[in-house]
Tab-separated table of C-alpha atoms in Angstrom:
chain	number	residue	atom	x	y	z
A	1	UNK	CA	-5.143	8.706	-24.626
A	2	UNK	CA	-7.473	6.906	-22.225
A	3	UNK	CA	-10.687	5.713	-23.877
A	4	UNK	CA	-13.823	6.560	-21.940
A	5	UNK	CA	-17.433	6.188	-23.018
A	6	UNK	CA	-19.605	8.731	-21.233
A	7	UNK	CA	-23.401	8.431	-20.983
A	8	UNK	CA	-25.312	11.189	-19.230
A	9	UNK	CA	-28.813	10.435	-17.959
A	10	UNK	CA	-31.130	12.739	-16.067
A	11	UNK	CA	-29.811	11.759	-12.651
A	12	UNK	CA	-26.374	10.248	-13.182
A	13	UNK	CA	-23.256	9.983	-15.260
A	14	UNK	CA	-22.128	6.561	-16.470
A	15	UNK	CA	-18.490	6.316	-17.477
A	16	UNK	CA	-17.256	3.113	-19.081
A	17	UNK	CA	-13.486	2.679	-19.021
A	18	UNK	CA	-12.541	0.939	-22.271
A	19	UNK	CA	-8.829	0.607	-21.444
A	20	UNK	CA	-7.563	-2.784	-20.269
A	21	UNK	CA	-4.886	-1.195	-18.089
A	22	UNK	CA	-4.844	1.829	-15.767
A	23	UNK	CA	-1.119	2.035	-15.080
A	24	UNK	CA	1.757	4.507	-14.825
A	25	UNK	CA	1.835	4.877	-18.617
A	26	UNK	CA	-1.653	6.403	-18.639
A	27	UNK	CA	-2.499	7.481	-15.065
A	28	UNK	CA	-1.941	11.227	-15.384
A	29	UNK	CA	-3.994	11.630	-18.575
A	30	UNK	CA	-6.652	9.277	-17.211
A	31	UNK	CA	-6.959	11.433	-14.072
A	32	UNK	CA	-7.047	14.744	-15.968
A	33	UNK	CA	-9.655	13.502	-18.442
A	34	UNK	CA	-11.944	12.029	-15.772
A	35	UNK	CA	-11.647	15.042	-13.500
A	36	UNK	CA	-12.634	17.312	-16.343
A	37	UNK	CA	-15.738	15.153	-17.069
A	38	UNK	CA	-16.995	14.841	-13.479
A	39	UNK	CA	-16.385	18.530	-12.717
A	40	UNK	CA	-18.302	19.640	-15.804
A	41	UNK	CA	-21.368	17.461	-15.215
A	42	UNK	CA	-21.702	17.477	-11.391
A	43	UNK	CA	-23.939	14.439	-11.017
A	44	UNK	CA	-23.586	11.103	-9.190
A	45	UNK	CA	-21.082	8.952	-11.093
A	46	UNK	CA	-21.137	5.241	-11.888
A	47	UNK	CA	-17.948	3.866	-13.402
A	48	UNK	CA	-18.083	0.634	-15.369
A	49	UNK	CA	-14.690	-0.996	-14.781
A	50	UNK	CA	-15.317	-4.418	-16.292
A	51	UNK	CA	-12.864	-3.981	-19.186
A	52	UNK	CA	-10.007	-3.044	-16.845
A	53	UNK	CA	-7.970	-6.115	-15.995
A	54	UNK	CA	-4.944	-4.395	-14.470
A	55	UNK	CA	-4.470	-1.369	-12.228
A	56	UNK	CA	-1.344	-0.356	-10.295
A	57	UNK	CA	-0.894	2.191	-7.483
A	58	UNK	CA	-0.593	5.097	-9.917
A	59	UNK	CA	-3.957	4.062	-11.389
A	60	UNK	CA	-5.375	3.890	-7.873
A	61	UNK	CA	-3.988	7.381	-7.210
A	62	UNK	CA	-5.818	8.632	-10.302
A	63	UNK	CA	-9.107	7.115	-9.089
A	64	UNK	CA	-8.640	8.730	-5.666
A	65	UNK	CA	-7.985	12.094	-7.303
A	66	UNK	CA	-11.278	11.770	-9.189
A	67	UNK	CA	-13.124	10.889	-5.965
A	68	UNK	CA	-11.610	14.007	-4.374
A	69	UNK	CA	-12.644	16.151	-7.310
A	70	UNK	CA	-16.311	15.249	-6.710
A	71	UNK	CA	-18.147	16.943	-3.839
A	72	UNK	CA	-18.604	14.482	-0.966
A	73	UNK	CA	-22.366	14.601	-1.411
A	74	UNK	CA	-22.098	13.023	-4.860
A	75	UNK	CA	-21.494	9.254	-4.867
A	76	UNK	CA	-18.905	7.567	-7.064
A	77	UNK	CA	-19.876	3.915	-7.579
A	78	UNK	CA	-17.478	1.414	-9.150
A	79	UNK	CA	-19.135	-1.445	-11.022
A	80	UNK	CA	-17.622	-4.556	-12.532
A	81	UNK	CA	-14.295	-4.657	-10.696
A	82	UNK	CA	-12.191	-7.551	-12.005
A	83	UNK	CA	-10.154	-9.557	-9.448
A	84	UNK	CA	-6.863	-7.745	-10.190
A	85	UNK	CA	-8.455	-4.336	-9.727
A	86	UNK	CA	-10.499	-5.345	-6.680
A	87	UNK	CA	-7.271	-6.602	-5.033
A	88	UNK	CA	-5.651	-3.145	-5.193
A	89	UNK	CA	-8.700	-1.436	-3.637
A	90	UNK	CA	-8.907	-4.107	-0.925
A	91	UNK	CA	-5.206	-4.224	0.029
A	92	UNK	CA	-4.985	-0.441	0.302
A	93	UNK	CA	-8.334	-0.265	2.187
A	94	UNK	CA	-9.612	2.101	-0.480
A	95	UNK	CA	-12.641	-0.164	-0.843
A	96	UNK	CA	-13.932	1.767	2.178
A	97	UNK	CA	-13.660	5.096	0.369
A	98	UNK	CA	-15.382	4.157	-2.884
A	99	UNK	CA	-18.774	2.583	-3.228
A	100	UNK	CA	-18.098	-0.799	-4.771
A	101	UNK	CA	-21.094	-1.927	-6.820
A	102	UNK	CA	-21.668	-5.213	-8.571
A	103	UNK	CA	-18.600	-7.316	-9.416
A	104	UNK	CA	-17.587	-8.268	-12.901
A	105	UNK	CA	-19.383	-11.292	-14.329
A	106	UNK	CA	-16.834	-14.127	-14.648
B	1	UNK	CA	37.999	-33.458	-6.986
B	2	UNK	CA	38.791	-34.771	-10.449
B	3	UNK	CA	36.394	-34.153	-13.282
B	4	UNK	CA	35.432	-37.848	-13.229
B	5	UNK	CA	34.510	-37.664	-9.532
B	6	UNK	CA	32.427	-34.532	-10.107
B	7	UNK	CA	30.554	-36.130	-12.992
B	8	UNK	CA	29.702	-39.131	-10.860
B	9	UNK	CA	28.749	-37.221	-7.737
B	10	UNK	CA	25.190	-38.004	-6.736
B	11	UNK	CA	24.406	-39.510	-10.082
B	12	UNK	CA	21.622	-41.657	-8.672
B	13	UNK	CA	19.865	-38.975	-6.661
B	14	UNK	CA	20.270	-36.028	-9.026
B	15	UNK	CA	16.855	-34.710	-10.088
B	16	UNK	CA	16.074	-34.560	-13.769
B	17	UNK	CA	16.605	-31.037	-15.120
B	18	UNK	CA	13.174	-29.633	-15.774
B	19	UNK	CA	12.181	-27.209	-18.445
B	20	UNK	CA	10.151	-24.410	-16.885
B	21	UNK	CA	9.274	-20.977	-18.223
B	22	UNK	CA	11.754	-18.252	-17.243
B	23	UNK	CA	11.753	-14.592	-18.179
B	24	UNK	CA	14.627	-12.223	-18.751
B	25	UNK	CA	14.434	-8.726	-20.191
B	26	UNK	CA	16.587	-5.612	-20.411
B	27	UNK	CA	14.303	-2.617	-20.830
B	28	UNK	CA	14.373	1.142	-20.893
B	29	UNK	CA	13.209	2.598	-17.569
B	30	UNK	CA	9.993	4.032	-19.006
B	31	UNK	CA	6.335	3.320	-18.091
B	32	UNK	CA	5.453	2.240	-21.650
B	33	UNK	CA	8.351	-0.237	-21.738
B	34	UNK	CA	7.291	-1.482	-18.299
B	35	UNK	CA	3.771	-2.078	-19.599
B	36	UNK	CA	5.025	-4.002	-22.635
B	37	UNK	CA	7.314	-6.120	-20.467
B	38	UNK	CA	4.469	-6.981	-18.068
B	39	UNK	CA	2.204	-8.073	-20.933
B	40	UNK	CA	4.980	-10.337	-22.319
B	41	UNK	CA	5.708	-11.664	-18.829
B	42	UNK	CA	2.046	-12.532	-18.299
B	43	UNK	CA	1.945	-14.431	-21.607
B	44	UNK	CA	5.066	-16.367	-20.633
B	45	UNK	CA	3.751	-17.619	-17.274
B	46	UNK	CA	-0.045	-17.668	-17.767
B	47	UNK	CA	-0.250	-21.387	-18.539
B	48	UNK	CA	1.961	-22.410	-15.588
B	49	UNK	CA	0.794	-20.165	-12.714
B	50	UNK	CA	-2.654	-19.696	-11.128
B	51	UNK	CA	-4.532	-16.491	-11.958
B	52	UNK	CA	-4.343	-15.082	-8.424
B	53	UNK	CA	-0.540	-15.419	-8.243
B	54	UNK	CA	-0.258	-14.032	-11.762
B	55	UNK	CA	-2.166	-10.926	-10.655
B	56	UNK	CA	-0.010	-10.489	-7.533
B	57	UNK	CA	3.203	-10.980	-9.530
B	58	UNK	CA	2.171	-8.450	-12.160
B	59	UNK	CA	1.193	-5.873	-9.538
B	60	UNK	CA	4.464	-6.217	-7.591
B	61	UNK	CA	6.590	-6.001	-10.732
B	62	UNK	CA	4.648	-2.961	-11.926
B	63	UNK	CA	5.248	-1.198	-8.606
B	64	UNK	CA	8.976	-2.028	-8.528
B	65	UNK	CA	9.689	-1.225	-12.176
B	66	UNK	CA	7.646	1.980	-12.199
B	67	UNK	CA	9.576	3.098	-9.111
B	68	UNK	CA	12.831	2.477	-10.985
B	69	UNK	CA	11.477	4.401	-13.975
B	70	UNK	CA	10.323	7.306	-11.808
B	71	UNK	CA	13.068	7.608	-9.193
B	72	UNK	CA	16.159	5.487	-9.754
B	73	UNK	CA	16.752	6.022	-13.438
B	74	UNK	CA	16.860	9.775	-13.185
B	75	UNK	CA	18.467	11.655	-16.027
B	76	UNK	CA	22.232	11.761	-15.965
B	77	UNK	CA	22.585	8.840	-13.563
B	78	UNK	CA	23.335	5.489	-15.160
B	79	UNK	CA	22.149	4.048	-18.455
B	80	UNK	CA	18.388	4.515	-17.979
B	81	UNK	CA	17.896	0.764	-18.352
B	82	UNK	CA	16.870	-1.971	-15.947
B	83	UNK	CA	17.133	-5.748	-15.962
B	84	UNK	CA	14.366	-8.125	-14.945
B	85	UNK	CA	14.732	-11.857	-14.357
B	86	UNK	CA	12.027	-14.278	-13.144
B	87	UNK	CA	12.565	-17.960	-12.415
B	88	UNK	CA	9.892	-20.451	-11.321
B	89	UNK	CA	11.080	-22.341	-8.244
B	90	UNK	CA	9.101	-24.892	-6.257
B	91	UNK	CA	8.527	-22.405	-3.442
B	92	UNK	CA	7.661	-19.372	-5.546
B	93	UNK	CA	8.427	-17.123	-8.470
B	94	UNK	CA	11.885	-15.699	-7.777
B	95	UNK	CA	12.327	-12.210	-9.193
B	96	UNK	CA	15.351	-9.939	-9.462
B	97	UNK	CA	15.334	-6.357	-10.747
B	98	UNK	CA	18.577	-4.432	-11.123
B	99	UNK	CA	19.346	-0.921	-12.391
B	100	UNK	CA	22.265	1.512	-12.337
B	101	UNK	CA	20.315	4.530	-11.129
B	102	UNK	CA	20.456	6.311	-7.776
B	103	UNK	CA	20.538	4.263	-4.596
B	104	UNK	CA	17.256	2.998	-3.151
B	105	UNK	CA	16.430	5.050	-0.014
B	106	UNK	CA	16.659	2.855	3.105
B	107	UNK	CA	13.145	3.971	4.125
B	108	UNK	CA	11.569	1.952	1.313
B	109	UNK	CA	12.579	-1.334	2.931
B	110	UNK	CA	11.499	-0.487	6.477
B	111	UNK	CA	8.156	-2.037	7.436
B	112	UNK	CA	5.451	0.091	5.875
B	113	UNK	CA	1.930	0.799	6.888
B	114	UNK	CA	-0.704	2.397	4.733
B	115	UNK	CA	-0.618	6.176	4.377
B	116	UNK	CA	-2.993	7.849	6.839
B	117	UNK	CA	-6.560	7.572	5.607
B	118	UNK	CA	-7.819	11.097	6.199
B	119	UNK	CA	-11.304	11.159	4.659
B	120	UNK	CA	-11.035	14.910	4.074
B	121	UNK	CA	-7.688	14.682	2.344
B	122	UNK	CA	-7.224	11.223	0.908
B	123	UNK	CA	-3.677	10.178	0.010
B	124	UNK	CA	-3.113	9.795	-3.748
B	125	UNK	CA	0.220	8.008	-3.410
B	126	UNK	CA	2.479	6.204	-0.988
B	127	UNK	CA	0.936	2.779	-1.662
B	128	UNK	CA	3.705	1.279	-3.802
B	129	UNK	CA	6.131	-0.023	-1.169
B	130	UNK	CA	3.250	-1.087	1.074
B	131	UNK	CA	1.996	-3.328	-1.753
B	132	UNK	CA	5.492	-4.612	-2.600
B	133	UNK	CA	6.165	-5.552	1.026
B	134	UNK	CA	2.751	-7.155	1.478
B	135	UNK	CA	2.793	-9.301	-1.658
B	136	UNK	CA	6.367	-10.617	-1.558
B	137	UNK	CA	8.453	-12.965	0.567
B	138	UNK	CA	12.213	-12.775	1.233
B	139	UNK	CA	12.442	-9.193	-0.030
B	140	UNK	CA	16.087	-8.143	-0.079
B	141	UNK	CA	18.181	-5.306	-1.465
B	142	UNK	CA	21.873	-5.034	-2.260
B	143	UNK	CA	23.848	-2.090	-3.628
B	144	UNK	CA	26.588	-3.518	-5.806
B	145	UNK	CA	28.824	-0.590	-6.794
B	146	UNK	CA	26.685	1.523	-9.110
B	147	UNK	CA	23.805	-1.008	-9.260
B	148	UNK	CA	20.633	-1.481	-7.260
B	149	UNK	CA	19.726	-5.163	-6.896
B	150	UNK	CA	16.294	-6.016	-5.517
B	151	UNK	CA	15.152	-9.622	-5.167
B	152	UNK	CA	12.035	-11.322	-3.777
B	153	UNK	CA	9.718	-14.283	-4.165
B	154	UNK	CA	6.019	-14.343	-5.003
B	155	UNK	CA	4.282	-17.556	-3.857
B	156	UNK	CA	2.139	-19.403	-6.416
B	157	UNK	CA	0.150	-22.550	-7.004
B	158	UNK	CA	1.298	-24.514	-10.049
B	159	UNK	CA	-1.326	-25.164	-12.715
B	160	UNK	CA	-1.287	-28.880	-13.487
């Protein structure tokens, strides 16, 4: 199962992804779990991605599905993208769809 | 040519045989096996290849092998296994992936663009072959009887 740490504050939801890899082995469960969380809470979402050091296109597909599950009025900000994860968003131009926050500290 | 002549051919100019990391694995076509193989592959090459190339190599191999797991190695066709081989050459990391599943559709190898970016209905897939084509050089495919053979090179900077 994907490991997510969820912190709800008054005005936002902070989700820390504890998994090192968002790949085909986990993508479907990752998507289902995240969708369930963001749909239940209905607040702006910040995702802390700094522990994720690998993501493939099925992981990207899961992230896009979560973005689509949120109403357009609610932002989804991605913090702490590592170089391998940032590369996938950049090459697929999906960095224009998500709000990319601060990068991961080296 | 006699065996003596062959032994002496180019003796002076022959480069010394180098020892470089290689990687070979036969694995079940399954996303968990793919993950394990990628982790082992990364450990094998991490000290010899720059981090950027390592990331590109791992992404390309994930896309190719997960495609094999999802499409080619369908039940009832072939053994459900694939072979991976990676060799470090001076001009790049040469990779070959073969499997005995269904034939690769010709469309996959035609030049790809990104799926249409409709902001109201974002695509959730269709990125795999775009990434494979963009991150590799000399991508080629051959159907050898019941086997798919896909080969390509990923450029890298050696770590001294």
